[in-house]
CSV table of C-alpha atoms in Angstrom, one decimal:
chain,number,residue,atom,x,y,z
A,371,UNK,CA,0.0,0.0,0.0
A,372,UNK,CA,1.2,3.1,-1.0
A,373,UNK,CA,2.1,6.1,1.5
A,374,UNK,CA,0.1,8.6,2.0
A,375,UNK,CA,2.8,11.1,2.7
A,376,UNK,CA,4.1,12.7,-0.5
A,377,UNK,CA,7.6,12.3,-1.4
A,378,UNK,CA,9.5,15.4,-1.2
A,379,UNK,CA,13.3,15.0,-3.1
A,380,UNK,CA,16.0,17.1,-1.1
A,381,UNK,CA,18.8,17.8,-3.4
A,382,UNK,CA,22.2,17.5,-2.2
A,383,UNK,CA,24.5,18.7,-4.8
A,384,UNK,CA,23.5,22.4,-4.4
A,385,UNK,CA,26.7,24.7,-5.5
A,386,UNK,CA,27.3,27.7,-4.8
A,387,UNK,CA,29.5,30.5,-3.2
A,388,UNK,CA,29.5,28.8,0.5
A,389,UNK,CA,30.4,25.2,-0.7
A,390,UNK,CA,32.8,26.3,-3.4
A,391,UNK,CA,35.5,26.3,-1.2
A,392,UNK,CA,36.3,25.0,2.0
A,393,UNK,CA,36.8,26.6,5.5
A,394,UNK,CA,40.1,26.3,5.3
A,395,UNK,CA,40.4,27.4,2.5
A,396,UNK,CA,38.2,31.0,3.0
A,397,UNK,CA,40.5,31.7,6.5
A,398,UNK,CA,43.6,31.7,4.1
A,399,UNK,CA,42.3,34.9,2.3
A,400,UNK,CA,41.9,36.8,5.3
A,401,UNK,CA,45.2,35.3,7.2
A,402,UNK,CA,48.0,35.0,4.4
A,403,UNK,CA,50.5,37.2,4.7
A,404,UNK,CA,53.5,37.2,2.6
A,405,UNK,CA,57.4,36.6,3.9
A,406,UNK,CA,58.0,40.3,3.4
A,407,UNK,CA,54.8,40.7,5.6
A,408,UNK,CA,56.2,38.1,8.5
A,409,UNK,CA,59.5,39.9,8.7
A,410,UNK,CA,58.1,42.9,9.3
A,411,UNK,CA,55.4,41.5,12.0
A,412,UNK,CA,52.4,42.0,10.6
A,413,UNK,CA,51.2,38.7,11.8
A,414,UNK,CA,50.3,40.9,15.2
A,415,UNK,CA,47.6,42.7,13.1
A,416,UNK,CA,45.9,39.6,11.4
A,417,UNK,CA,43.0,37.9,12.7
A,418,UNK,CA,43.2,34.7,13.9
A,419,UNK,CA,41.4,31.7,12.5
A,420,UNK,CA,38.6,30.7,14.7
A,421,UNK,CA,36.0,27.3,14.3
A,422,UNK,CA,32.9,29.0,13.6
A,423,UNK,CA,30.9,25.8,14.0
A,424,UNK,CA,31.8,25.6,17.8
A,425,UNK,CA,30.8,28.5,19.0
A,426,UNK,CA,28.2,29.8,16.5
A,427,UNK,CA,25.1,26.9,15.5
A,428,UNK,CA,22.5,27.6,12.6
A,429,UNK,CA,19.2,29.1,13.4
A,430,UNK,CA,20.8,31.3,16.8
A,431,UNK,CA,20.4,34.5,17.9
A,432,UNK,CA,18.7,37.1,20.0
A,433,UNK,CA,14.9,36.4,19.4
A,434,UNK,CA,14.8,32.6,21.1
A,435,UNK,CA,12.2,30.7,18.3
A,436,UNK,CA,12.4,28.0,16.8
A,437,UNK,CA,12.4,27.5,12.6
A,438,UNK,CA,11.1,24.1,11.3
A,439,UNK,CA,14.2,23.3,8.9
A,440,UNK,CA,16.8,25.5,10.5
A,441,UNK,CA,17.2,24.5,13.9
A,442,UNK,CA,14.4,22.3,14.4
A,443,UNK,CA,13.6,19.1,12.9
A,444,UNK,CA,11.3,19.9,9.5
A,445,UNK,CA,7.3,18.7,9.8
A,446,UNK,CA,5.2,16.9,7.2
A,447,UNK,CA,3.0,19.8,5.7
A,448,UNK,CA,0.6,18.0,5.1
A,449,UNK,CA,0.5,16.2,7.9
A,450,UNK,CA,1.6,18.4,10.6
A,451,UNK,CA,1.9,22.5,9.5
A,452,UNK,CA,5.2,24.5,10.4
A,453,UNK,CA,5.0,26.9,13.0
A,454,UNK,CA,7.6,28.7,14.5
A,455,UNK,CA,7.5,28.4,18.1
A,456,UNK,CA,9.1,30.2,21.1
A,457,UNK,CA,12.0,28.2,22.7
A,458,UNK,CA,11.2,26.8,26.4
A,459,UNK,CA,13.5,27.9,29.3
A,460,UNK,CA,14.5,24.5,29.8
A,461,UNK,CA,16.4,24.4,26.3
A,462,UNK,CA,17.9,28.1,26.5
A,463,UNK,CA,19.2,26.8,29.8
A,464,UNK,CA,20.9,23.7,28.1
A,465,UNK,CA,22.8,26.2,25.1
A,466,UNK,CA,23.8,28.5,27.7
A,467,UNK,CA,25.7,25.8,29.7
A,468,UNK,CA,27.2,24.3,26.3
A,469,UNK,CA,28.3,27.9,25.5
A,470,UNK,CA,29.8,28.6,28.9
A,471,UNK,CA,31.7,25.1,29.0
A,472,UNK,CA,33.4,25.9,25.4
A,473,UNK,CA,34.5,29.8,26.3
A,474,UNK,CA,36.0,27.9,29.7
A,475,UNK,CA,38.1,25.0,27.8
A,476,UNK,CA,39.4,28.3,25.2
A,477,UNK,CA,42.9,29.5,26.3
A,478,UNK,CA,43.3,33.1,27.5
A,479,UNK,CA,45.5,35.3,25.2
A,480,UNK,CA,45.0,38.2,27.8
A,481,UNK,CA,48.3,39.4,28.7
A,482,UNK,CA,48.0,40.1,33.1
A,483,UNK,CA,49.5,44.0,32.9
A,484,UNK,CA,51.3,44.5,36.2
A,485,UNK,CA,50.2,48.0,37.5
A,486,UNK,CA,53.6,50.0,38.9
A,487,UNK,CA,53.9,53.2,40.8
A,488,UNK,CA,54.0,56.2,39.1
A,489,UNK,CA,58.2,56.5,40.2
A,490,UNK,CA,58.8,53.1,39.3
A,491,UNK,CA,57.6,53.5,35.3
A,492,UNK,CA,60.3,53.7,32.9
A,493,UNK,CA,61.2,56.0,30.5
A,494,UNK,CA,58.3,55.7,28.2
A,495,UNK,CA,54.8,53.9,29.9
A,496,UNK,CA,55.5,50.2,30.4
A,497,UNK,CA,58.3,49.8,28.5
A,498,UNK,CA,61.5,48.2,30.5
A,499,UNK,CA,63.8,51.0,29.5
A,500,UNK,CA,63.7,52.9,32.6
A,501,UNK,CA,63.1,50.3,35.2
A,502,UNK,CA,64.7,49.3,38.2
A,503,UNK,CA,65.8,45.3,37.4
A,504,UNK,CA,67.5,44.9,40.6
A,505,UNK,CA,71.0,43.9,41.5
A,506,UNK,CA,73.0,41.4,38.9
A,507,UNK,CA,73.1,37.6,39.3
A,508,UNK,CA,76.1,36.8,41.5
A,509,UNK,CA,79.5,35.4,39.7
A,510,UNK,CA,80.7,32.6,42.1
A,511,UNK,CA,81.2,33.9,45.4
A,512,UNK,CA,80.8,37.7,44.7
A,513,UNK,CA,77.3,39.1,44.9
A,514,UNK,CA,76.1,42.5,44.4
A,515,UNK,CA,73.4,43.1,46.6
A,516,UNK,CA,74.0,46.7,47.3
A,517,UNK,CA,73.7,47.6,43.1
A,518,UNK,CA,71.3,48.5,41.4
A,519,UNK,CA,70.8,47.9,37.8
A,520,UNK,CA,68.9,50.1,34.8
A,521,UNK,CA,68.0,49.4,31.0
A,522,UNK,CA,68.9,51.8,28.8
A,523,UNK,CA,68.4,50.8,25.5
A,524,UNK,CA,66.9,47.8,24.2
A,525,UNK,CA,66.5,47.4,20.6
A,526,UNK,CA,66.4,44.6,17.4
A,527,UNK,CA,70.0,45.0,15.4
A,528,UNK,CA,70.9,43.6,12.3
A,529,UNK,CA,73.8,41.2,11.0
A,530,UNK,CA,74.0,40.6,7.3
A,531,UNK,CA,75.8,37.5,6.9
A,532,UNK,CA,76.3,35.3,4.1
A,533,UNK,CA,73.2,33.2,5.4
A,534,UNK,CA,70.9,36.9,4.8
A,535,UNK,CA,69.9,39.2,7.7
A,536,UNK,CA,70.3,37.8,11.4
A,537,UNK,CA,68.4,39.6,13.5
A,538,UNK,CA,69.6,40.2,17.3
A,539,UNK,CA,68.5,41.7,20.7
A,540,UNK,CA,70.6,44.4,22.2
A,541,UNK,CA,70.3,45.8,25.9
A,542,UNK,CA,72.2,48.5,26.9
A,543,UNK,CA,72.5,47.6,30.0
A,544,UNK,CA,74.6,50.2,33.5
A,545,UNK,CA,75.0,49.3,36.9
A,546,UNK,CA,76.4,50.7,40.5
A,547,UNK,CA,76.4,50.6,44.0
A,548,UNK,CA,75.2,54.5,44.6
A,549,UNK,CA,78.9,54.9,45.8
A,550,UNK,CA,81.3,55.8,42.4
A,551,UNK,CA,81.6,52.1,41.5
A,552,UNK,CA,79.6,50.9,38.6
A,553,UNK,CA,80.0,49.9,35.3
A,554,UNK,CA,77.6,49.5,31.6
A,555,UNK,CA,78.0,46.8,28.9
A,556,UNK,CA,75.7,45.5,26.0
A,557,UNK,CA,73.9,42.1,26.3
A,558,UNK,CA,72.7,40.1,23.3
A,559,UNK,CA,70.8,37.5,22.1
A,560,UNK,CA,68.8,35.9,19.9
A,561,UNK,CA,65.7,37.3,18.4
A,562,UNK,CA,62.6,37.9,20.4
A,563,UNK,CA,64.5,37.1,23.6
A,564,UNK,CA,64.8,40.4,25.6
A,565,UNK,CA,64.7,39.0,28.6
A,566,UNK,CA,67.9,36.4,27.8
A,567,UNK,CA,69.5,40.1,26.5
A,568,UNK,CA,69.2,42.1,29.6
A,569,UNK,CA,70.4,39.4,32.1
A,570,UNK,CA,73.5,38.9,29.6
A,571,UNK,CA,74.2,42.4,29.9
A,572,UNK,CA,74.0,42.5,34.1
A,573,UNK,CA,76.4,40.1,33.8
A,574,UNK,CA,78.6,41.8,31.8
A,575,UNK,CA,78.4,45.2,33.4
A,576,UNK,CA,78.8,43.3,36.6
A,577,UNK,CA,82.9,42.3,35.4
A,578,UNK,CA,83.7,45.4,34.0
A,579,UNK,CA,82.8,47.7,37.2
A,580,UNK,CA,84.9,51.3,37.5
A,581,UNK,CA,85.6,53.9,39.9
A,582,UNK,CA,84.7,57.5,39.7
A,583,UNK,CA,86.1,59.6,42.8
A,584,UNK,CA,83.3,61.9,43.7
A,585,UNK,CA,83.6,65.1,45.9
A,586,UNK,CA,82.1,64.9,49.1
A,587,UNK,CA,80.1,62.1,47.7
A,588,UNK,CA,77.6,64.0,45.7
A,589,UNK,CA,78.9,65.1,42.9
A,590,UNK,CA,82.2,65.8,40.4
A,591,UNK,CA,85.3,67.2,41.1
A,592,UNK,CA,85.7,69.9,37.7
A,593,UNK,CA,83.5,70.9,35.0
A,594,UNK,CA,84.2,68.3,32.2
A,595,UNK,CA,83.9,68.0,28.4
A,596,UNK,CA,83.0,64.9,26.6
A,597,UNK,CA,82.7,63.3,23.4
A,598,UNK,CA,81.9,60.4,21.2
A,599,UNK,CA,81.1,60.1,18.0
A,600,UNK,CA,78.1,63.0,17.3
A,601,UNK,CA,77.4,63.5,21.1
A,602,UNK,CA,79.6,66.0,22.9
A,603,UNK,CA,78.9,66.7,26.9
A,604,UNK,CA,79.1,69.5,29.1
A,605,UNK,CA,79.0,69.0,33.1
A,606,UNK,CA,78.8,71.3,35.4
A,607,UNK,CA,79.6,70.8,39.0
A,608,UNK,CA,76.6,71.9,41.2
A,609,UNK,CA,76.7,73.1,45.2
A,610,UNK,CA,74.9,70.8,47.7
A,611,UNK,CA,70.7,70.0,47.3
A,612,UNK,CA,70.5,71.3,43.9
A,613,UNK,CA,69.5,67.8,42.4
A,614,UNK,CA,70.8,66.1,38.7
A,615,UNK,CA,69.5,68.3,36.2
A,616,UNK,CA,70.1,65.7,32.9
A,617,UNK,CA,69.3,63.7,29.9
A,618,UNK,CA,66.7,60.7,31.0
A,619,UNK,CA,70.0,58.3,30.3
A,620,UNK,CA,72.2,60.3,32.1
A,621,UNK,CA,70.2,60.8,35.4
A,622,UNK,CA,69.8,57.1,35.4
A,623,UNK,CA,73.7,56.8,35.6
A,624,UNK,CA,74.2,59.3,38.2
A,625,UNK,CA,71.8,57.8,40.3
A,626,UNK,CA,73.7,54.2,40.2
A,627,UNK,CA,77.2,56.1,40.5
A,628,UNK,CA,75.8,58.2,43.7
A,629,UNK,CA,75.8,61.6,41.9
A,630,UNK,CA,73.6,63.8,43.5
A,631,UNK,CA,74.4,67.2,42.2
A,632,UNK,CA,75.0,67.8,38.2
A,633,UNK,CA,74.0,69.6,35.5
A,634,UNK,CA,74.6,68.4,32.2
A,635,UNK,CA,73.7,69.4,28.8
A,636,UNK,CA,73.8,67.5,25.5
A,637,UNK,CA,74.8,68.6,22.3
A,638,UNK,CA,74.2,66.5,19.0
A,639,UNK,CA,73.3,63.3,19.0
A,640,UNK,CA,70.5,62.7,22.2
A,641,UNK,CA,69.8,59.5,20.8
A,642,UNK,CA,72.6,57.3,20.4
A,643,UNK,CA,72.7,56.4,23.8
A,644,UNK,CA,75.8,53.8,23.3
A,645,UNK,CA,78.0,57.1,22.3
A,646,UNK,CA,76.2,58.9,25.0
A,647,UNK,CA,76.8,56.5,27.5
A,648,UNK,CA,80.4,55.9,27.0
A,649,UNK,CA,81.4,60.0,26.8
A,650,UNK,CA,79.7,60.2,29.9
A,651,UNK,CA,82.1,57.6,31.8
A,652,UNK,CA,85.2,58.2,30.0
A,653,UNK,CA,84.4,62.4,31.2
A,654,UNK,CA,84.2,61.0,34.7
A,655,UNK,CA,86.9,59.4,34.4
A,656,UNK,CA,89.0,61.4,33.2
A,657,UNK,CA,88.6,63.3,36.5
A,658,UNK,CA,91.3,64.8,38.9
A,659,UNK,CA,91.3,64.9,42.6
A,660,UNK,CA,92.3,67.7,44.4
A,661,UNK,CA,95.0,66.0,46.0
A,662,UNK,CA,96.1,64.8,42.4
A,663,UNK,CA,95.6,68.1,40.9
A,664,UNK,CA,98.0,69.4,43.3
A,665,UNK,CA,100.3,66.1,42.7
A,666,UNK,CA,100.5,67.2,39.0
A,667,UNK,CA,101.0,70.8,39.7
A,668,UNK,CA,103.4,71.0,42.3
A,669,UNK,CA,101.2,73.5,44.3
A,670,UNK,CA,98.4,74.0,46.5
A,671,UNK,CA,95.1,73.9,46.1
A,672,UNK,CA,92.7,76.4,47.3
A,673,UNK,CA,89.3,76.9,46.9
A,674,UNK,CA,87.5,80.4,46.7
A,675,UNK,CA,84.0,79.8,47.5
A,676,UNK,CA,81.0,82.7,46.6
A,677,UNK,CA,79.3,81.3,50.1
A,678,UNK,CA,82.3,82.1,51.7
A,679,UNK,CA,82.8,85.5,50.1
A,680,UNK,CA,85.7,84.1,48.2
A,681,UNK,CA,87.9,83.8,51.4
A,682,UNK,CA,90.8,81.5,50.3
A,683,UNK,CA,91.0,77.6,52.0
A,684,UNK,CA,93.5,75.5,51.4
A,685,UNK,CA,91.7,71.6,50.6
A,686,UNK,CA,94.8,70.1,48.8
A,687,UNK,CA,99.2,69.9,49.0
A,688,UNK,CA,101.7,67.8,47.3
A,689,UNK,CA,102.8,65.3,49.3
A,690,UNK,CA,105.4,63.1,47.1
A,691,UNK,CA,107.1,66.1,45.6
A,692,UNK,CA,108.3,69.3,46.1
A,693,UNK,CA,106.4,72.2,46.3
A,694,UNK,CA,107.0,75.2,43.2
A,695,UNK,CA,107.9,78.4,44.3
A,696,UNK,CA,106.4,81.6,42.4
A,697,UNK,CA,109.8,81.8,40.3
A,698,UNK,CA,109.0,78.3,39.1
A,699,UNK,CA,105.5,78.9,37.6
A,700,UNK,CA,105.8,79.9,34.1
A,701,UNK,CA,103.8,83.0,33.2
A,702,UNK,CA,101.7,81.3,30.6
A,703,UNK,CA,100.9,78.5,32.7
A,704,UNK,CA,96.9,78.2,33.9
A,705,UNK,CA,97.2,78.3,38.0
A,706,UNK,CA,93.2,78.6,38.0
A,707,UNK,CA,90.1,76.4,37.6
A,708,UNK,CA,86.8,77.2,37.0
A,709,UNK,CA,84.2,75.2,38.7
């Protein structure tokens, strides 16, 4: 006996824009980048591919119904009509929890920001240059707990090689105890690695430590000019509680050295802190004492002070040779420095 239900053919060899081309397929035009595009990291900026069919289903959306043929199961018409129909609690309930269980088994790409004081940022918002990274690693039996170490440059350099461009991570990287000794250095490694780059370069500046001679602790002993490369330096000593008046770099350095009272201006390049770096240190020390200023000239030292209405004391003799006598100084020789 014949059914009484008519037959109704479904097709199922339908083409057309949708099921041309598979998922995979339609992603790649929206996430293909080319190798010039990868170097140059514009991978950041793409969107990432995502499985549509896991978190998305047919027939969902804001209005809770349900369409016979879309995300219900189809009716007889003549048999049963269509209606659409208004889904129950009971099965907006059960898509919730499904929904809830996927977004909890999806890893997190949200990076945890550490919030930091206002006088703990760097030089530039989050960025590490800037920051306080502590005291280097120990080497052996020698620790540096008293130091305190700063980043002052961290950048990607480039290497061509016969292999093409090999991309490296420098950190400029300066250390000190707050008490004349300190040192700098450069840390490297390999792409992407910063962190690997900065701890190289404590290390480094760790072993090559040097000692500037500070007067009364606080500040420089003459007025000093300095150069390297396109950066030339002028410092100025400064009396007591006036403060480091500086390039961003260079108050960095006098706080791990222990100078408290500078001014320094920079002429030419601000921005090659490498060059800027080392004409700083080689200024300092290139330094004299008093009592080796005195050593050198075979005379004494004295100091006229404005805040003592230039009333001459004497802060400095030779003490391993003899001292001049006026008919020994030349009359184009300098007997005075400005300070």
């Amino acid at each position: 006996m014949a059914s009484l239900i008519p037959f109704n053919q479904i097709r199922r060899n339908t083409v057309n824009f949708f099921m041309r081309r598979p998922a995979r397929e339609l992603w790649k035009t929206v996430t293909s980048l080319s190798p010039a595009g990868i170097k140059k990291g514009r991978t950041k900026t793409r969107q990432s591919v995502l499985n549509l069919q896991k978190f998305y289903r047919i027939g969902a959306g804001p209005i809770k119904v349900k369409y016979p043929g879309l995300n219900a199961p189809l009716t007889a018409p003549d048999v049963e009509p269509a209606l659409v129909m208004e889904k129950t609690q009971e099965e907006i309930d059960t898509v919730e929890e499904r929904l809830k269980k996927i977004i909890a088994t999806r890893p997190s790409k949200k990076r945890i920001k550490e919030k930091l004081h206002p006088l703990e940022r760097g030089f530039a918002g989050i960025r590490i240059e800037g920051q306080k990274l502590g005291p280097p690693p120990p080497a052996g039996d020698i620790r540096f707990d008293e130091f305190q170490t700063y980043c002052l440059q961290l950048r990607r350099t480039t290497n061509m090689t016969s292999y093409g461009r090999q991309h490296t991570m420098a950190a400029l990287i300066v250390t000190g105890n707050g008490n004349g000794l300190g040192g700098y250095a450069i840390g490297k490694a390999s792409l992407k690695h910063h962190t690997r780059a900065i701890v190289n370069g404590m290390k480094m500046a760790s072993r090559k430590l040097v000692y500037v001679e500070l007067l009364e602790n606080r500040t420089i002993y003459q007025d000093f000019y300095a150069e390297c490369r396109g950066t030339r330096i002028f410092a100025q000593r400064k009396p007591k509680d006036f403060g480091v008046v500086a390039h961003p770099r260079i108050t960095k350095i006098c706080e791990v050295l222990g100078i408290k009272d500078l001014e320094c201006k920079v002429v030419g390049s601000t921005r090659n802190y490498i060059a800027l770096t080392h004409a700083f240190f080689v200024g300092l020390l290139n330094q004299e004492t008093h009592q080796q200023l005195a050593e050198r000239k075979k005379l004494h030292v004295v100091e006229l002070s404005p805040h003592r209405r230039y009333f001459p004391v004497k802060i400095a003799s030779p003490l391993q040779s003899e001292l001049r006598t006026e008919r020994d100084i030349e009359p184009k020789e300098v007997s005075s420095v400005t300070n």
